[in-house]
Amino acid sequence: MTKTRPQIAYVIDPRFPGGTSAAVADELAVAAGMGDLAVHAVSSAMFKGRQVAPVLDRALAALGLRLNWDAPAIGGDLVILHNPSFLKFQARLAPRLVARRLVVVTHENFALPGGLPGFDVAACLAQIDAASFAGEKILAPVSPYNRETVAAWCAAHPAAARPWALAGEDWFNICAPGDAAATPRPRDRRGRHSRAGIEKFPPLADLDLSFPESAEANVILGADSLMAAGPLRPHWALFPFHGIEIERYFEMIDFMVYHTAPTLRESFGRVLAEGIAAGKVVIADPDTASVFEGGVIGARPDEVSDVIARHIEATHLYAQQVDRGRAALARFSASRFAAMMAQHLAPAEAAA
């Protein structure tokens, strides 16, 4: 008897401009090799129009996959819904989901720093639960910190969490280690990049500490909100989101410095992985840096200049840190992701 390939269905709002779409794009090549793959787009109330995120559009084209918009029913052995927060501006998930195993990948933290809700988690998960018939319903965090917020929410809301099990392993972002050589003679050239949301940026006082006039270069990509505020600092080179090619941005810097607003904590920190892969020394707040287990230097804004000076003075430290970063990214390889996904494709008794 011929063994049939498992049926894998992705359910996404493909208009997310940042990390969600990039993470899905990297997953699709792995998933396509593990079963018959269908990608379904949901027109949520979070976005307008049908402008698919470019990174996702390119991935679909490379794999020869068609994006199926607003199907009334979606089925598969494994159905994967990415980032349930896209449902937070509506009351009902339109398509019917039928699966042996339904996995909801929790890109957004369920709680903000300080404990306030990240979004109306109960309402979003209730929509998915009501629209689905599945043998198993699983919440899959993307990192240890993301897992903490999901587990804490489940403990605090046992009735709403009852249909959902917590995945045993994180549904991490696939990260390519890159092959760019570390700069042999690093200079004080600093940069940061992110999408343009103001929550992605720390207070101006912290930006001044991280990107001072004394630095040779300060390149900020995704600086739409700073540009709209007028000329703030003549020593900052500001570019809008997608304003220059990411390769050009990395050519302009030797150190990537990334802090966010106090009200935001990255669930994974995909932009940090991009900096590591580009052969740069990456600096972030200690909590966000911890995801990469030494591959990112944890430092407050007032400590950044000392960290950079140390790595310029002792260039071997720069090369060693780039190597540590690459070693950290090996934990997020496509092959390890495939092994994790295989567990979700296995029968329930084998995956347990």
mmCIF file of C-alpha atoms in Angstrom:
data_model
loop_
_atom_site.group_PDB
_atom_site.id
_atom_site.type_symbol
_atom_site.label_atom_id
_atom_site.label_comp_id
_atom_site.label_asym_id
_atom_site.label_seq_id
_atom_site.Cartn_x
_atom_site.Cartn_y
_atom_site.Cartn_z
ATOM 1 C CA MET A 1 0.000 0.000 0.000
ATOM 2 C CA THR A 2 1.353 3.439 -0.937
ATOM 3 C CA LYS A 3 1.873 5.673 2.051
ATOM 4 C CA THR A 4 0.166 9.026 1.565
ATOM 5 C CA ARG A 5 1.926 12.247 2.448
ATOM 6 C CA PRO A 6 0.505 14.166 5.408
ATOM 7 C CA GLN A 7 -1.684 17.133 4.641
ATOM 8 C CA ILE A 8 -0.305 20.376 6.116
ATOM 9 C CA ALA A 9 -2.297 23.614 6.064
ATOM 10 C CA TYR A 10 -1.089 27.061 7.155
ATOM 11 C CA VAL A 11 -3.638 29.649 8.277
ATOM 12 C CA ILE A 12 -2.292 33.203 8.355
ATOM 13 C CA ASP A 13 -3.093 36.810 7.769
ATOM 14 C CA PRO A 14 -0.288 37.342 5.218
ATOM 15 C CA ARG A 15 -0.277 41.123 5.603
ATOM 16 C CA PHE A 16 1.795 41.263 8.824
ATOM 17 C CA PRO A 17 4.702 43.589 7.945
ATOM 18 C CA GLY A 18 7.316 42.193 10.325
ATOM 19 C CA GLY A 19 8.538 39.042 12.022
ATOM 20 C CA THR A 20 5.420 36.896 11.704
ATOM 21 C CA SER A 21 5.489 36.894 7.901
ATOM 22 C CA ALA A 22 9.269 36.422 7.807
ATOM 23 C CA ALA A 23 9.058 33.464 10.190
ATOM 24 C CA VAL A 24 6.295 31.838 8.134
ATOM 25 C CA ALA A 25 8.252 32.413 4.926
ATOM 26 C CA ASP A 26 11.222 30.483 6.308
ATOM 27 C CA GLU A 27 9.010 27.654 7.561
ATOM 28 C CA LEU A 28 7.262 27.031 4.270
ATOM 29 C CA ALA A 29 10.305 25.513 2.564
ATOM 30 C CA VAL A 30 10.643 23.025 5.429
ATOM 31 C CA ALA A 31 6.943 22.224 5.556
ATOM 32 C CA ALA A 32 6.804 21.719 1.774
ATOM 33 C CA GLY A 33 9.317 18.891 2.109
ATOM 34 C CA MET A 34 7.321 17.143 4.813
ATOM 35 C CA GLY A 35 3.862 16.879 3.299
ATOM 36 C CA ASP A 36 1.331 18.261 0.866
ATOM 37 C CA LEU A 37 1.245 21.927 1.754
ATOM 38 C CA ALA A 38 -1.564 24.479 1.401
ATOM 39 C CA VAL A 39 -1.314 28.095 2.541
ATOM 40 C CA HIS A 40 -4.549 29.858 3.454
ATOM 41 C CA ALA A 41 -4.953 33.604 3.897
ATOM 42 C CA VAL A 42 -7.563 35.049 6.224
ATOM 43 C CA SER A 43 -8.839 38.588 5.618
ATOM 44 C CA SER A 44 -8.922 39.707 9.235
ATOM 45 C CA ALA A 45 -10.096 43.114 10.417
ATOM 46 C CA MET A 46 -6.516 43.946 11.476
ATOM 47 C CA PHE A 47 -5.408 45.030 7.993
ATOM 48 C CA LYS A 48 -6.971 46.492 4.852
ATOM 49 C CA GLY A 49 -6.485 45.433 1.242
ATOM 50 C CA ARG A 50 -4.641 42.359 0.020
ATOM 51 C CA GLN A 51 -1.029 43.535 0.023
ATOM 52 C CA VAL A 52 0.913 40.423 1.027
ATOM 53 C CA ALA A 53 4.131 40.984 2.977
ATOM 54 C CA PRO A 54 6.939 40.976 0.373
ATOM 55 C CA VAL A 55 9.032 38.352 2.174
ATOM 56 C CA LEU A 56 6.077 35.980 2.224
ATOM 57 C CA ASP A 57 5.163 36.727 -1.370
ATOM 58 C CA ARG A 58 8.697 35.828 -2.469
ATOM 59 C CA ALA A 59 8.659 32.577 -0.508
ATOM 60 C CA LEU A 60 5.363 31.484 -2.024
ATOM 61 C CA ALA A 61 6.620 32.253 -5.523
ATOM 62 C CA ALA A 62 9.865 30.335 -4.960
ATOM 63 C CA LEU A 63 7.913 27.260 -3.868
ATOM 64 C CA GLY A 64 5.275 27.583 -6.577
ATOM 65 C CA LEU A 65 2.551 27.850 -3.958
ATOM 66 C CA ARG A 66 -0.738 29.655 -4.401
ATOM 67 C CA LEU A 67 -2.177 31.714 -1.578
ATOM 68 C CA ASN A 68 -5.790 30.638 -0.966
ATOM 69 C CA TRP A 69 -7.836 33.605 0.239
ATOM 70 C CA ASP A 70 -10.771 33.175 2.623
ATOM 71 C CA ALA A 71 -11.599 29.514 2.040
ATOM 72 C CA PRO A 72 -14.805 28.538 3.873
ATOM 73 C CA ALA A 73 -13.184 25.352 5.201
ATOM 74 C CA ILE A 74 -9.547 24.402 5.826
ATOM 75 C CA GLY A 75 -8.426 20.894 6.686
ATOM 76 C CA GLY A 76 -5.319 18.809 7.172
ATOM 77 C CA ASP A 77 -3.526 16.331 9.352
ATOM 78 C CA LEU A 78 -1.672 19.336 10.764
ATOM 79 C CA VAL A 79 -3.220 22.813 10.643
ATOM 80 C CA ILE A 80 -0.939 25.633 11.788
ATOM 81 C CA LEU A 81 -2.384 29.052 12.625
ATOM 82 C CA HIS A 82 0.226 31.754 13.108
ATOM 83 C CA ASN A 83 -0.176 34.696 15.488
ATOM 84 C CA PRO A 84 -3.742 34.617 16.850
ATOM 85 C CA SER A 85 -3.540 38.337 17.665
ATOM 86 C CA PHE A 86 -4.711 39.062 14.094
ATOM 87 C CA LEU A 87 -8.214 38.232 15.367
ATOM 88 C CA LYS A 88 -8.280 40.924 18.064
ATOM 89 C CA PHE A 89 -10.432 43.373 16.069
ATOM 90 C CA GLN A 90 -13.238 40.938 15.227
ATOM 91 C CA ALA A 91 -15.594 38.502 16.925
ATOM 92 C CA ARG A 92 -15.526 35.482 14.604
ATOM 93 C CA LEU A 93 -13.012 33.436 12.619
ATOM 94 C CA ALA A 94 -14.778 32.758 9.315
ATOM 95 C CA PRO A 95 -13.200 29.531 7.982
ATOM 96 C CA ARG A 96 -13.972 26.172 9.547
ATOM 97 C CA LEU A 97 -10.795 24.369 10.633
ATOM 98 C CA VAL A 98 -10.694 20.568 10.650
ATOM 99 C CA ALA A 99 -7.493 18.865 11.764
ATOM 100 C CA ARG A 100 -6.000 15.881 13.488
ATOM 101 C CA ARG A 101 -3.749 18.377 15.261
ATOM 102 C CA LEU A 102 -4.265 22.148 15.349
ATOM 103 C CA VAL A 103 -1.232 24.227 16.365
ATOM 104 C CA VAL A 104 -1.579 27.917 17.195
ATOM 105 C CA VAL A 105 1.829 29.626 17.122
ATOM 106 C CA THR A 106 1.842 32.397 19.728
ATOM 107 C CA HIS A 107 4.120 35.038 18.218
ATOM 108 C CA GLU A 108 2.738 37.817 20.402
ATOM 109 C CA ASN A 109 3.430 37.667 24.129
ATOM 110 C CA PHE A 110 0.250 37.071 26.098
ATOM 111 C CA ALA A 111 1.348 39.700 28.638
ATOM 112 C CA LEU A 112 3.335 42.937 28.486
ATOM 113 C CA PRO A 113 6.150 43.778 30.904
ATOM 114 C CA GLY A 114 4.461 44.543 34.192
ATOM 115 C CA GLY A 115 1.701 42.005 33.639
ATOM 116 C CA LEU A 116 -0.851 43.893 31.538
ATOM 117 C CA PRO A 117 -2.507 41.777 28.799
ATOM 118 C CA GLY A 118 -0.730 41.836 25.447
ATOM 119 C CA PHE A 119 -4.117 41.560 23.705
ATOM 120 C CA ASP A 120 -7.494 39.943 24.378
ATOM 121 C CA VAL A 121 -6.140 36.419 24.343
ATOM 122 C CA ALA A 122 -9.349 34.774 25.529
ATOM 123 C CA ALA A 123 -11.422 36.353 22.746
ATOM 124 C CA CYS A 124 -8.926 35.379 20.029
ATOM 125 C CA LEU A 125 -8.524 31.787 21.213
ATOM 126 C CA ALA A 126 -12.291 31.436 21.653
ATOM 127 C CA GLN A 127 -12.767 32.330 17.982
ATOM 128 C CA ILE A 128 -10.300 29.636 16.938
ATOM 129 C CA ASP A 129 -11.794 27.065 19.298
ATOM 130 C CA ALA A 130 -15.340 27.735 18.080
ATOM 131 C CA ALA A 131 -14.277 27.499 14.432
ATOM 132 C CA SER A 132 -12.272 24.276 14.765
ATOM 133 C CA PHE A 133 -12.812 20.553 15.064
ATOM 134 C CA ALA A 134 -9.506 18.937 15.996
ATOM 135 C CA GLY A 135 -8.230 15.897 17.822
ATOM 136 C CA GLU A 136 -5.694 18.088 19.599
ATOM 137 C CA LYS A 137 -5.482 21.834 20.060
ATOM 138 C CA ILE A 138 -2.022 23.091 20.946
ATOM 139 C CA LEU A 139 -0.494 26.457 21.839
ATOM 140 C CA ALA A 140 3.091 26.670 20.591
ATOM 141 C CA PRO A 141 5.271 29.470 22.062
ATOM 142 C CA VAL A 142 8.177 30.827 20.009
ATOM 143 C CA SER A 143 10.714 31.308 22.838
ATOM 144 C CA PRO A 144 11.223 30.666 26.557
ATOM 145 C CA TYR A 145 9.973 34.131 27.492
ATOM 146 C CA ASN A 146 6.970 33.839 25.190
ATOM 147 C CA ARG A 147 6.270 30.475 26.848
ATOM 148 C CA GLU A 148 6.312 32.111 30.289
ATOM 149 C CA THR A 149 3.590 34.559 29.257
ATOM 150 C CA VAL A 150 1.478 31.817 27.650
ATOM 151 C CA ALA A 151 1.809 29.464 30.628
ATOM 152 C CA ALA A 152 0.994 32.261 33.084
ATOM 153 C CA TRP A 153 -2.113 33.190 31.106
ATOM 154 C CA CYS A 154 -3.271 29.572 31.002
ATOM 155 C CA ALA A 155 -2.804 29.253 34.765
ATOM 156 C CA ALA A 156 -4.734 32.463 35.400
ATOM 157 C CA HIS A 157 -7.578 31.582 32.995
ATOM 158 C CA PRO A 158 -8.176 27.831 33.382
ATOM 159 C CA ALA A 159 -11.626 27.806 31.801
ATOM 160 C CA ALA A 160 -10.537 29.658 28.647
ATOM 161 C CA ALA A 161 -7.357 27.570 28.455
ATOM 162 C CA ARG A 162 -9.111 24.220 28.890
ATOM 163 C CA PRO A 163 -9.260 23.250 25.180
ATOM 164 C CA TRP A 164 -5.563 23.984 24.727
ATOM 165 C CA ALA A 165 -2.418 21.998 25.523
ATOM 166 C CA LEU A 166 1.000 23.650 25.693
ATOM 167 C CA ALA A 167 3.561 22.373 23.185
ATOM 168 C CA GLY A 168 6.543 20.684 24.769
ATOM 169 C CA GLU A 169 9.066 22.401 22.486
ATOM 170 C CA ASP A 170 9.200 26.009 21.274
ATOM 171 C CA TRP A 171 8.060 26.724 17.703
ATOM 172 C CA PHE A 172 11.165 28.851 17.158
ATOM 173 C CA ASN A 173 12.046 31.080 14.200
ATOM 174 C CA ILE A 174 14.340 29.387 11.684
ATOM 175 C CA CYS A 175 17.584 31.378 11.560
ATOM 176 C CA ALA A 176 20.272 30.979 8.913
ATOM 177 C CA PRO A 177 23.763 31.309 10.472
ATOM 178 C CA GLY A 178 25.093 33.415 7.584
ATOM 179 C CA ASP A 179 28.603 33.334 6.190
ATOM 180 C CA ALA A 180 29.726 36.961 6.417
ATOM 181 C CA ALA A 181 33.183 37.240 7.957
ATOM 182 C CA ALA A 182 33.585 39.288 11.108
ATOM 183 C CA THR A 183 35.049 42.726 10.446
ATOM 184 C CA PRO A 184 38.802 42.452 11.210
ATOM 185 C CA ARG A 185 39.033 46.082 12.361
ATOM 186 C CA PRO A 186 35.620 47.162 13.696
ATOM 187 C CA ARG A 187 34.853 50.859 14.001
ATOM 188 C CA ASP A 188 32.313 52.728 16.074
ATOM 189 C CA ARG A 189 29.578 52.405 13.461
ATOM 190 C CA ARG A 190 26.230 51.674 15.103
ATOM 191 C CA GLY A 191 22.812 50.781 13.746
ATOM 192 C CA ARG A 192 19.383 49.431 14.545
ATOM 193 C CA HIS A 193 16.497 48.250 12.381
ATOM 194 C CA SER A 194 12.916 47.242 12.992
ATOM 195 C CA ARG A 195 9.506 47.913 11.601
ATOM 196 C CA ALA A 196 8.363 51.450 12.193
ATOM 197 C CA GLY A 197 5.981 51.046 15.153
ATOM 198 C CA ILE A 198 6.761 53.441 17.995
ATOM 199 C CA GLU A 199 6.614 50.528 20.454
ATOM 200 C CA LYS A 200 9.747 49.177 18.767
ATOM 201 C CA PHE A 201 11.764 52.237 19.860
ATOM 202 C CA PRO A 202 13.048 53.122 23.325
ATOM 203 C CA PRO A 203 12.661 56.605 24.810
ATOM 204 C CA LEU A 204 14.671 59.355 23.124
ATOM 205 C CA ALA A 205 17.032 59.563 26.105
ATOM 206 C CA ASP A 206 17.956 55.891 25.606
ATOM 207 C CA LEU A 207 18.463 56.417 21.876
ATOM 208 C CA ASP A 208 20.845 59.265 22.704
ATOM 209 C CA LEU A 209 22.881 56.919 24.878
ATOM 210 C CA SER A 210 22.958 54.157 22.277
ATOM 211 C CA PHE A 211 23.572 56.436 19.277
ATOM 212 C CA PRO A 212 25.685 59.365 20.512
ATOM 213 C CA GLU A 213 27.324 62.156 18.549
ATOM 214 C CA SER A 214 30.713 60.643 19.365
ATOM 215 C CA ALA A 215 30.016 57.563 17.228
ATOM 216 C CA GLU A 216 31.416 57.520 13.702
ATOM 217 C CA ALA A 217 28.026 56.474 12.300
ATOM 218 C CA ASN A 218 24.488 56.014 13.639
ATOM 219 C CA VAL A 219 22.186 54.321 11.123
ATOM 220 C CA ILE A 220 18.524 53.822 12.052
ATOM 221 C CA LEU A 221 16.390 51.854 9.586
ATOM 222 C CA GLY A 222 12.636 51.835 10.132
ATOM 223 C CA ALA A 223 12.808 55.347 11.583
ATOM 224 C CA ASP A 224 9.519 56.577 10.100
ATOM 225 C CA SER A 225 8.270 57.980 13.409
ATOM 226 C CA LEU A 226 11.569 59.761 14.110
ATOM 227 C CA MET A 227 11.560 61.261 10.608
ATOM 228 C CA ALA A 228 7.975 62.468 11.059
ATOM 229 C CA ALA A 229 9.007 64.309 14.234
ATOM 230 C CA GLY A 230 11.404 66.492 12.223
ATOM 231 C CA PRO A 231 15.202 66.784 12.377
ATOM 232 C CA LEU A 232 15.986 65.460 15.841
ATOM 233 C CA ARG A 233 19.704 64.655 15.709
ATOM 234 C CA PRO A 234 21.990 65.652 12.811
ATOM 235 C CA HIS A 235 24.348 62.778 13.669
ATOM 236 C CA TRP A 236 21.654 60.155 12.945
ATOM 237 C CA ALA A 237 21.208 58.734 9.452
ATOM 238 C CA LEU A 238 17.494 57.945 9.340
ATOM 239 C CA PHE A 239 15.799 55.684 6.796
ATOM 240 C CA PRO A 240 12.147 54.610 6.612
ATOM 241 C CA PHE A 241 11.107 50.959 6.859
ATOM 242 C CA HIS A 242 12.311 49.282 3.633
ATOM 243 C CA GLY A 243 14.043 52.603 2.807
ATOM 244 C CA ILE A 244 17.310 50.869 1.886
ATOM 245 C CA GLU A 245 18.226 47.274 1.184
ATOM 246 C CA ILE A 246 19.047 45.348 4.347
ATOM 247 C CA GLU A 247 22.403 44.343 2.848
ATOM 248 C CA ARG A 248 23.321 48.001 2.385
ATOM 249 C CA TYR A 249 22.318 48.757 5.977
ATOM 250 C CA PHE A 250 24.616 46.059 7.327
ATOM 251 C CA GLU A 251 27.498 47.374 5.191
ATOM 252 C CA MET A 252 27.142 50.695 7.032
ATOM 253 C CA ILE A 253 27.543 49.334 10.578
ATOM 254 C CA ASP A 254 29.757 47.159 12.774
ATOM 255 C CA PHE A 255 27.564 47.075 15.903
ATOM 256 C CA MET A 256 23.821 46.528 16.000
ATOM 257 C CA VAL A 257 22.149 48.026 19.085
ATOM 258 C CA TYR A 258 18.525 47.152 19.797
ATOM 259 C CA HIS A 259 16.326 48.299 22.655
ATOM 260 C CA THR A 260 12.560 48.793 22.670
ATOM 261 C CA ALA A 261 9.984 50.761 24.627
ATOM 262 C CA PRO A 262 9.676 49.671 28.280
ATOM 263 C CA THR A 263 6.138 48.476 27.486
ATOM 264 C CA LEU A 264 7.368 45.963 24.890
ATOM 265 C CA ARG A 265 9.398 42.794 25.161
ATOM 266 C CA GLU A 266 10.224 40.934 21.964
ATOM 267 C CA SER A 267 8.862 37.393 21.942
ATOM 268 C CA PHE A 268 11.819 36.113 19.908
ATOM 269 C CA GLY A 269 13.958 38.931 18.514
ATOM 270 C CA ARG A 270 14.260 38.013 14.862
ATOM 271 C CA VAL A 271 16.116 41.217 13.963
ATOM 272 C CA LEU A 272 18.861 40.218 16.386
ATOM 273 C CA ALA A 273 19.337 36.963 14.492
ATOM 274 C CA GLU A 274 19.630 38.960 11.264
ATOM 275 C CA GLY A 275 22.439 41.018 12.788
ATOM 276 C CA ILE A 276 24.290 37.921 13.960
ATOM 277 C CA ALA A 277 23.967 36.299 10.532
ATOM 278 C CA ALA A 278 25.417 39.451 8.950
ATOM 279 C CA GLY A 279 28.589 39.025 11.030
ATOM 280 C CA LYS A 280 27.927 41.905 13.439
ATOM 281 C CA VAL A 281 28.231 42.190 17.198
ATOM 282 C CA VAL A 282 24.675 42.593 18.468
ATOM 283 C CA ILE A 283 23.711 44.340 21.717
ATOM 284 C CA ALA A 284 20.233 44.305 23.274
ATOM 285 C CA ASP A 285 18.556 44.484 26.653
ATOM 286 C CA PRO A 286 19.601 41.526 28.829
ATOM 287 C CA ASP A 287 16.189 39.810 28.772
ATOM 288 C CA THR A 288 15.877 39.848 24.978
ATOM 289 C CA ALA A 289 19.532 38.877 24.589
ATOM 290 C CA SER A 290 18.976 35.811 26.773
ATOM 291 C CA VAL A 291 17.077 34.015 23.965
ATOM 292 C CA PHE A 292 20.404 33.708 22.113
ATOM 293 C CA GLU A 293 22.362 32.316 25.078
ATOM 294 C CA GLY A 294 25.496 34.455 24.771
ATOM 295 C CA GLY A 295 25.164 35.150 21.055
ATOM 296 C CA VAL A 296 23.826 38.645 21.830
ATOM 297 C CA ILE A 297 25.439 40.914 24.431
ATOM 298 C CA GLY A 298 22.998 42.044 27.109
ATOM 299 C CA ALA A 299 23.492 45.678 28.094
ATOM 300 C CA ARG A 300 21.507 48.733 29.148
ATOM 301 C CA PRO A 301 21.679 51.835 26.909
ATOM 302 C CA ASP A 302 24.086 53.513 29.352
ATOM 303 C CA GLU A 303 26.441 50.515 29.031
ATOM 304 C CA VAL A 304 26.471 50.319 25.230
ATOM 305 C CA SER A 305 29.386 52.690 24.550
ATOM 306 C CA ASP A 306 31.652 50.824 26.980
ATOM 307 C CA VAL A 307 30.783 47.497 25.335
ATOM 308 C CA ILE A 308 31.560 48.905 21.888
ATOM 309 C CA ALA A 309 34.836 50.529 23.013
ATOM 310 C CA ARG A 310 35.985 47.234 24.499
ATOM 311 C CA HIS A 311 35.340 45.317 21.279
ATOM 312 C CA ILE A 312 37.078 47.952 19.156
ATOM 313 C CA GLU A 313 40.145 48.038 21.390
ATOM 314 C CA ALA A 314 40.472 44.229 21.532
ATOM 315 C CA THR A 315 39.450 43.101 18.065
ATOM 316 C CA HIS A 316 39.755 39.416 18.972
ATOM 317 C CA LEU A 317 36.785 39.943 21.299
ATOM 318 C CA TYR A 318 34.738 41.118 18.316
ATOM 319 C CA ALA A 319 35.544 37.974 16.313
ATOM 320 C CA GLN A 320 34.852 35.751 19.325
ATOM 321 C CA GLN A 321 31.446 37.366 19.854
ATOM 322 C CA VAL A 322 30.497 36.891 16.194
ATOM 323 C CA ASP A 323 31.437 33.210 16.553
ATOM 324 C CA ARG A 324 29.305 32.913 19.700
ATOM 325 C CA GLY A 325 26.404 34.402 17.812
ATOM 326 C CA ARG A 326 26.731 31.917 14.976
ATOM 327 C CA ALA A 327 26.877 29.032 17.449
ATOM 328 C CA ALA A 328 23.677 30.322 19.055
ATOM 329 C CA LEU A 329 21.895 30.470 15.701
ATOM 330 C CA ALA A 330 22.711 26.795 15.110
ATOM 331 C CA ARG A 331 20.024 26.013 17.708
ATOM 332 C CA PHE A 332 17.448 27.517 15.340
ATOM 333 C CA SER A 333 18.370 25.543 12.226
ATOM 334 C CA ALA A 334 15.977 24.330 9.544
ATOM 335 C CA SER A 335 16.914 20.712 10.300
ATOM 336 C CA ARG A 336 16.036 21.082 13.973
ATOM 337 C CA PHE A 337 12.790 22.787 13.012
ATOM 338 C CA ALA A 338 11.959 19.861 10.716
ATOM 339 C CA ALA A 339 12.536 17.433 13.581
ATOM 340 C CA MET A 340 10.211 19.461 15.789
ATOM 341 C CA MET A 341 7.524 19.609 13.099
ATOM 342 C CA ALA A 342 7.846 15.855 12.548
ATOM 343 C CA GLN A 343 6.725 15.357 16.133
ATOM 344 C CA HIS A 344 3.551 17.282 15.400
ATOM 345 C CA LEU A 345 2.947 15.181 12.281
ATOM 346 C CA ALA A 346 3.390 11.937 14.212
ATOM 347 C CA PRO A 347 0.396 10.077 15.666
ATOM 348 C CA ALA A 348 -0.625 11.351 19.076
ATOM 349 C CA GLU A 349 0.841 8.387 20.946
ATOM 350 C CA ALA A 350 4.199 8.792 19.148
ATOM 351 C CA ALA A 351 4.342 12.559 19.715
ATOM 352 C CA ALA A 352 3.556 12.297 23.415
#
